[in-house]
Structures are given as C-alpha cells and as structure tokens.
Coordinates of C-alpha atoms in Angstrom, one line a residue:
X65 CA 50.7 12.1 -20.9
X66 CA 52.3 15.3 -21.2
X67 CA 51.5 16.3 -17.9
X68 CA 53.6 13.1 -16.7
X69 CA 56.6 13.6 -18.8
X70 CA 58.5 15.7 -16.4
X71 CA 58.1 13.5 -13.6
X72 CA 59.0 10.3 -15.7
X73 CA 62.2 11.9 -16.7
X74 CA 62.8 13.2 -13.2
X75 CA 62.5 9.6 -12.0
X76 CA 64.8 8.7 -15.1
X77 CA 67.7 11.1 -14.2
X78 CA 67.5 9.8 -10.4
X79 CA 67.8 6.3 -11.6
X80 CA 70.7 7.6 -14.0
X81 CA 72.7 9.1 -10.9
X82 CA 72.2 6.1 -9.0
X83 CA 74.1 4.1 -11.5
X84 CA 76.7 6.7 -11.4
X85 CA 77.4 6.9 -7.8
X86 CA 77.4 3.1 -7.7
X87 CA 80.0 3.4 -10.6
X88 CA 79.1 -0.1 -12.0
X89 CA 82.3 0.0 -14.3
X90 CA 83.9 -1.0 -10.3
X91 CA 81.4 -3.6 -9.4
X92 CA 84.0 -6.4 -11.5
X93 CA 86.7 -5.5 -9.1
X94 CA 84.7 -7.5 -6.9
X95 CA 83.1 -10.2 -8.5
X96 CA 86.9 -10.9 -10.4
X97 CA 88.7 -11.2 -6.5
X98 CA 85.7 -13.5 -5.6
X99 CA 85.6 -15.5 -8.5
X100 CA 89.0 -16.1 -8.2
X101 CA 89.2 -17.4 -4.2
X102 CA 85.9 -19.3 -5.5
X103 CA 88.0 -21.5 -8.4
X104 CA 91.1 -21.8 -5.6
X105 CA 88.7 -23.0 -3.1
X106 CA 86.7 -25.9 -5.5
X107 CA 89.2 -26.6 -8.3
X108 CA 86.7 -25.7 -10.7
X109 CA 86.4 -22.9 -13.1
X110 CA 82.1 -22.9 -12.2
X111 CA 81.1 -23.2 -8.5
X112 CA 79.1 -26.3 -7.8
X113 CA 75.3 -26.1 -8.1
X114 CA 74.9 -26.4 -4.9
X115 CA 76.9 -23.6 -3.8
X116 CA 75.2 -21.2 -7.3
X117 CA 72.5 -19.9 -4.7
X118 CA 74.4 -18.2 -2.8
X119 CA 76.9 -17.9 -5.1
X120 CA 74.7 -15.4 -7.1
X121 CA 74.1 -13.9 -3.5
X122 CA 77.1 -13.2 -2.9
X123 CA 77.8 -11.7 -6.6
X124 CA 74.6 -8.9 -6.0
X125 CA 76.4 -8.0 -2.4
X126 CA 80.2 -7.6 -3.8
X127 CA 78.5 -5.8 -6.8
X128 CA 75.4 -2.8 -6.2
X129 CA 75.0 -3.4 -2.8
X130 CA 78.7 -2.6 -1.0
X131 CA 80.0 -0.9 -4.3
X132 CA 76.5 1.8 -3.7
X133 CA 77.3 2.0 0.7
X134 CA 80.8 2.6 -0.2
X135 CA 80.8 5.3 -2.7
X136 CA 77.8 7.1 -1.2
X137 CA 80.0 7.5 1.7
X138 CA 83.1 8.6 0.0
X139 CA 81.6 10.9 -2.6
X140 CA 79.1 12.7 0.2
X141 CA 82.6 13.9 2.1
X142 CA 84.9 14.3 -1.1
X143 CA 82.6 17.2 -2.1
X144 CA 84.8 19.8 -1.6
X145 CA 87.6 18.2 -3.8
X146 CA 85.1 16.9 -6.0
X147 CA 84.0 20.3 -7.0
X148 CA 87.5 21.5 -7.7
X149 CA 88.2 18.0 -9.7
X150 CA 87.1 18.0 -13.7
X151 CA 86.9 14.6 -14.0
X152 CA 84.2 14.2 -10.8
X153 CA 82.3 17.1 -12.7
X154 CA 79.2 14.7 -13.8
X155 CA 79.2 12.6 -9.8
X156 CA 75.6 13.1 -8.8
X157 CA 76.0 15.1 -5.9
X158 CA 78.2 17.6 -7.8
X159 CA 75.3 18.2 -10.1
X160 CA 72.9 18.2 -7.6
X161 CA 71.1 15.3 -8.9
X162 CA 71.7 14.0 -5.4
X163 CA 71.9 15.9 -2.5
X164 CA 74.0 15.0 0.9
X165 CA 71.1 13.6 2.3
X166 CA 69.9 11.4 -0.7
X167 CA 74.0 9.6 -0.5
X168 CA 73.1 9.2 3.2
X169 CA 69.4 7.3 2.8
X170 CA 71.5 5.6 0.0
X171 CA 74.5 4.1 2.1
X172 CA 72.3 3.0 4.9
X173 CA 69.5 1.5 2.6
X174 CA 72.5 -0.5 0.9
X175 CA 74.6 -1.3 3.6
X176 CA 71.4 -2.9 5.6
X177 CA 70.5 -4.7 1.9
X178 CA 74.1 -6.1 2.1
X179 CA 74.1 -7.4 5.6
X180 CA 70.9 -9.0 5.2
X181 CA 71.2 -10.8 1.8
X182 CA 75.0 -11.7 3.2
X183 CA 73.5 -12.9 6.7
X184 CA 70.2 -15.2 5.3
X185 CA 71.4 -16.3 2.0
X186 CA 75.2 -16.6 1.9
X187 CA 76.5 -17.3 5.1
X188 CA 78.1 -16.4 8.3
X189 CA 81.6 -16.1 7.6
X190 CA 80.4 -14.0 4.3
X191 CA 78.5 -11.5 6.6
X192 CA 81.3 -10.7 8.9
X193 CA 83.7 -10.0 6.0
X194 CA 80.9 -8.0 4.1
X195 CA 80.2 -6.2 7.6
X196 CA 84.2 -5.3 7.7
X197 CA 84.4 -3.8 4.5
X198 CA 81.8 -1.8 4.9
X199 CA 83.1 -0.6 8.5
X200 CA 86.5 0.1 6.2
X201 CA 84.4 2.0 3.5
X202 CA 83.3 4.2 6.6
X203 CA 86.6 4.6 7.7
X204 CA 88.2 5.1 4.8
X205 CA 86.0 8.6 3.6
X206 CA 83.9 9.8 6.7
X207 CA 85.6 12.2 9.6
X208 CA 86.9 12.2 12.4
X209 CA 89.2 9.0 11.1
X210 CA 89.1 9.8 7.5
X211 CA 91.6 6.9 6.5
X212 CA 91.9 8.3 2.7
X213 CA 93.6 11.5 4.7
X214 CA 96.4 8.9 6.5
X215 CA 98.9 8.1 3.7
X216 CA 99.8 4.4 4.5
X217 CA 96.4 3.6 6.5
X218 CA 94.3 4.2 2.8
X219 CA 96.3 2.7 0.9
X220 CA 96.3 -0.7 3.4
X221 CA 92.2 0.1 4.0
X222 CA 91.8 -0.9 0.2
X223 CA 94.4 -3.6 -0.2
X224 CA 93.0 -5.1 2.8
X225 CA 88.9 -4.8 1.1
X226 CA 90.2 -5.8 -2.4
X227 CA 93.1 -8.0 -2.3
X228 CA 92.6 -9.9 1.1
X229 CA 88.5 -10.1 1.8
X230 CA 87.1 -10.1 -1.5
X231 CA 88.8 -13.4 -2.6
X232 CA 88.2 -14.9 0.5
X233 CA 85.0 -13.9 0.5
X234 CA 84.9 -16.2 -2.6
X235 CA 86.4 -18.9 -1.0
X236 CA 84.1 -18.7 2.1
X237 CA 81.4 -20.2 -0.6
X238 CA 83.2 -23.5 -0.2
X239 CA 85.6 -23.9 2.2
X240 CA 86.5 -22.4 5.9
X241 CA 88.9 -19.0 5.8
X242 CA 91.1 -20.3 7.7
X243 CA 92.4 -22.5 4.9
X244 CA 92.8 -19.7 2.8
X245 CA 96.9 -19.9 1.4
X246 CA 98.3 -16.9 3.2
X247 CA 100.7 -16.4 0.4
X248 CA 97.6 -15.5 -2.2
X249 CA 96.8 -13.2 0.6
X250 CA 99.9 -11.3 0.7
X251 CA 99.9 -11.4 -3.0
X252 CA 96.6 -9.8 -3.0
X253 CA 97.8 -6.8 -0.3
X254 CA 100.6 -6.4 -3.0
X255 CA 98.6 -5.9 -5.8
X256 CA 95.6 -3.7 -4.7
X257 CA 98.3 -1.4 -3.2
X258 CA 100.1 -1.0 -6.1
X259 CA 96.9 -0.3 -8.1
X260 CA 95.6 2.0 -5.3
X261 CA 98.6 5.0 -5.0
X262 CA 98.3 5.8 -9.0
X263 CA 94.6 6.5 -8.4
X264 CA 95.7 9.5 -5.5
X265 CA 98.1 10.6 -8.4
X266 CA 94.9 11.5 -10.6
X267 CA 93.3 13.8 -8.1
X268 CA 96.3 15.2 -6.6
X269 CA 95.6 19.0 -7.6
X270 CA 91.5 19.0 -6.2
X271 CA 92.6 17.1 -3.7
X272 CA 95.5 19.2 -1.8
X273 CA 93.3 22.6 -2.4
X274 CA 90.1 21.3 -0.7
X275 CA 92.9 20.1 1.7
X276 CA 92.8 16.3 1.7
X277 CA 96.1 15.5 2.6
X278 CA 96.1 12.2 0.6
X279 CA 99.5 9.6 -0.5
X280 CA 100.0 11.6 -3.2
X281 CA 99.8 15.1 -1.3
X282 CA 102.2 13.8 1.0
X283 CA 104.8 12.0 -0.7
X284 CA 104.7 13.8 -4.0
X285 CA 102.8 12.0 -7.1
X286 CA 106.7 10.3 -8.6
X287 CA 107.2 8.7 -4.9
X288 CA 103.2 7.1 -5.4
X289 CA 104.5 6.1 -8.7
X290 CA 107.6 4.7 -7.8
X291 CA 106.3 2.7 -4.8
X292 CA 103.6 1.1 -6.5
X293 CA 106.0 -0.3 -9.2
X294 CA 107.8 -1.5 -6.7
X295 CA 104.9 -2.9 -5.0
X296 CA 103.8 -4.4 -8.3
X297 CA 107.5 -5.7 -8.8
X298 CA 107.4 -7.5 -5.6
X299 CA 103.7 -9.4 -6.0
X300 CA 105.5 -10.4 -9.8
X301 CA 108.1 -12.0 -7.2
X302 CA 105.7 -13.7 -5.2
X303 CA 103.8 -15.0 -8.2
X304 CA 107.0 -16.5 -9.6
X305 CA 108.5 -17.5 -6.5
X306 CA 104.9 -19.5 -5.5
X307 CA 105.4 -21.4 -9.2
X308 CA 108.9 -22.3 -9.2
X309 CA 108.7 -23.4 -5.9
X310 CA 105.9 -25.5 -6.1
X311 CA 104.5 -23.7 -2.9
X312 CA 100.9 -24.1 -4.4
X313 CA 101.1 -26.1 -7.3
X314 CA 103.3 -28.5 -8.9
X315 CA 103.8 -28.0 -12.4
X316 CA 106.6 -28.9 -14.7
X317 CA 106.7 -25.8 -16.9
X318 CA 105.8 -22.3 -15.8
X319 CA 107.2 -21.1 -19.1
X320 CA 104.5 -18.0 -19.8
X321 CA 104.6 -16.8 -16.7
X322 CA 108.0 -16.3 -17.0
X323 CA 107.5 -14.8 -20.0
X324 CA 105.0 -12.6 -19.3
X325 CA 106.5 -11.0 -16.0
X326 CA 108.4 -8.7 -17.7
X327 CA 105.5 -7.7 -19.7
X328 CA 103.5 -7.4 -16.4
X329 CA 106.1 -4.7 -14.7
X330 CA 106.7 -2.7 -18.1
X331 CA 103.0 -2.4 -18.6
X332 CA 102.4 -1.4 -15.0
X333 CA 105.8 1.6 -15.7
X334 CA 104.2 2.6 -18.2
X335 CA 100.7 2.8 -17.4
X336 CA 101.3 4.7 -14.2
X337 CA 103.1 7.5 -16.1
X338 CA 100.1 9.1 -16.5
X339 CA 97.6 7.0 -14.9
X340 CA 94.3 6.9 -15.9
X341 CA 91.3 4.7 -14.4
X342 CA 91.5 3.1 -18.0
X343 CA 95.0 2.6 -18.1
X344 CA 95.1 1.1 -14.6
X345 CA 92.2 -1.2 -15.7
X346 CA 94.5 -2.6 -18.8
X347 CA 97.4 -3.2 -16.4
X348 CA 94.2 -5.9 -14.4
X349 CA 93.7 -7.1 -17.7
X350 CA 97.7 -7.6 -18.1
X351 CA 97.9 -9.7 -14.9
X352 CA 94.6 -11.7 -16.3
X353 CA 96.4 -13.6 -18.4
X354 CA 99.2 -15.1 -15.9
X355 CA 96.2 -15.7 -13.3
X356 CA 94.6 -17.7 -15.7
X357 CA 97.3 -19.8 -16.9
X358 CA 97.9 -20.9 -12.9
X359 CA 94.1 -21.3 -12.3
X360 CA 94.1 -23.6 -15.1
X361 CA 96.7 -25.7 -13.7
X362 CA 95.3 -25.4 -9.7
X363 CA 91.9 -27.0 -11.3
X364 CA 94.1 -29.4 -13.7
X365 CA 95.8 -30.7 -10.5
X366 CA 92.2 -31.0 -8.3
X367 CA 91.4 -33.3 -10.8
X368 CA 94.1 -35.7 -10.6

C-alpha cells in the first residue's frame, strides 16, 4: 500500500487542479442566467417533468463542461500574466500541476462532451448556442484574435455568452428563441458588461507587464469603473422602466423594486471601488432580490 501512495495522491492532486481550472465557484453564473430564461419561458419556478431530462442536461453543459473548455483555453494563453498575477499563483498551470498540453487535451475533451450531450439530449437550438459560446471562449483568449486584448470586443464577447445566450439557452428548454423578450436581452448585455470591466480592474498590473493590452490597460482602471456603473445604472433603468410600463408584466405595485434600485447602484459604487471577485459576486446577490420579486409576479400572472 505504501508503494501505491504516491501515485494515489498524484491522481488526487490532478483531480484537485481540475476543479480549479474549471473554477466551479463560476459554474452558477450559468445555471442562475438559465434558470432564469427557464421560469420566463414556463411561468413556473420548476421546469415541467417533461422538460427535467434535459433540463439536467443542459445544467452539466452550462456547468463542468463549457465552464472546463473555456477556462482551459484562457488560462493556457494568460500564462505570462498569470505568472506575474498573485492572485492566479495557485491556477494549475502556474504550478505546473498542468502543463500547456494537459489544458489543451482538456478543452477539446470538454468542448466535444458539450456538443454532444447538447446535440443528443437537449436539443438543437441548445447545441448551436452551446457551439457559439464556445467559438466566443476561443475567441475571446486564443491568438491571432485574442478578443480579451480588444477593449470593447471582450467586454461585448462575455455580455453576449452570459447575459444574452445563457438565459436563452434556458428558455430554449421550452419555447422557440425567437420569442425570447428582446428587452431581457438587452438587460442582460447591460448587466454582464457592467460586471465584466471591474474584473480587468483586478489584473490590471500582470496584465499590462506581460502586455495584454486589456479595458483596463487602455482606458485606465477609474474609466472601467465608471462605465460599468453607468452600465449598471442604465440596466436599473431598463428594469424599472419594463415594470412601470407594463412592457412585460402588469402589476399594480412595483413598490420594492423601487426601493431597492437605489440600493442596487450604491452597492454596485461601492463594490467596484476595489473590486474583488467576492465583492462583485454580492453585488449578483444584490440584484437577486429584485429578479425574484418580478419572477414571482411573471409566474403569478401565467397562472391567471
């Protein structure tokens, strides 16, 4: 048995830097966007059994599966910043848990995973969107495009992933896309956005010595800050303006979403001060609140 040890924890450490390249602390992003075109398609806070198949399908592709072909990607050409950046100090391939090659094997093992699963057990529509967002993920972090280097095409690469396809990718489940409210869409582009530009704001410093000429490079890290407030200020407009204007739902009283808007842009100014991945989840956890409050009356009005 003692012979064996070594390899056992070998294969233990391998498995431990495979959960932190797929960063599973990530993986809700997903599954939260989806969930939420799921309720707007069905008017129901649970997807109907006949649709939990490939429901839980589609949760195992939004989650491991793109989250793993994603990252492997984007963390096997951010080396050189990564090695300059103390908070990627423990990513696998820094290490040298993983090598270059091992991220590789990894993204196309995934990626294929994803298509498949997305192609036999979820659907058509699911597979093309699945198949764009990985093309994106590509994109975004592999030369000679590079998107994450071209401020303005990075930040619309993940608004576009996260805001737009991964709630209709919900909504696919049940309905066609092309009943999908374009106003949720644009509210979605709004919000990833402004989420997005504080995150090149925390690896501004690795990021313009390996050369990565990234938003925050660019423009300076209090221009990323002050265009993602106002890009969080103007999805708290859309969200207002779609309740008071009964654009979505009619409801007499949209009392705590008034009162909570000003709670949603303070939190947001103040988070982004110095942002943190943390901080930045708390300001998601901040817009929970409103979201739910106007899910529950979208399913309260289905049922009428």
């Amino acid at each position: 048995m003692v012979l064996l040890r070594p390899a056992a924890d070998a294969r233990t450490a391998r498995v431990r830097a495979l959960l932190l390249l797929s960063r599973p602390w990530f993986w809700p992003l997903g599954w939260a966007a989806a969930y939420a075109g799921s309720v707007l398609a069905t008017h129901r806070w649970l997807p109907p059994a006949a649709t939990l198949p490939r429901s839980l399908a589609a949760l195992v592709v939004l989650g491991p599966l793109l989250w793993t072909a994603v990252l492997a990607v984007n963390d096997r050409y951010d080396l050189p910043s990564d090695r300059r950046n103390r908070r990627k100090a423990s990513a696998p391939l820094v290490t040298g848990l993983l090598t270059a090659a091992d991220l590789m094997r990894w993204h196309h093992g995934a990626a294929l995973a994803a298509l498949v699963l997305a192609a036999t057990a979820v659907g058509p529509a699911f597979a093309l969107g699945t198949a764009v967002v990985l093309l994106l993920g590509w994109l975004y972090s592999a030369p000679p495009v590079r998107l994450k280097t071209r401020p303005g095409l990075d930040v619309a690469a993940n608004a576009l992933a996260v805001g737009v396809l991964a709630p209709l990718a919900g909504w696919s489940l049940h309905r066609p896309v092309t009943g999908y409210p374009l106003l949720v869409a644009l509210l979605g582009l709004f919000l990833v956005a402004a989420l997005y530009l504080p995150t090149t704001v925390l690896d501004v410093a690795a990021d313009r010595v390996a050369g990565d000429v990234t938003a925050a490079v660019r423009w300076g890290t209090r221009a990323c800050r002050r265009a993602g407030l106002v890009l969080w200020s103007a999805a708290t407009v859309v969200w207002l303006a779609v309740c008071h204007l009964d654009l979505l739902v009619r409801r007499e009283s949209w009392l705590l979403q008034d009162l909570w808007a000003p709670v949603l842009v303070a939190g947001y100014a103040v988070a982004v001060r110095r942002p943190t991945i943390a901080r930045l989840a708390g300001v998601c956890l901040l817009f929970a609140v409103p979201a739910a409050d106007f899910l529950t009356a979208w399913i309260t009005v289905g049922r009428t």
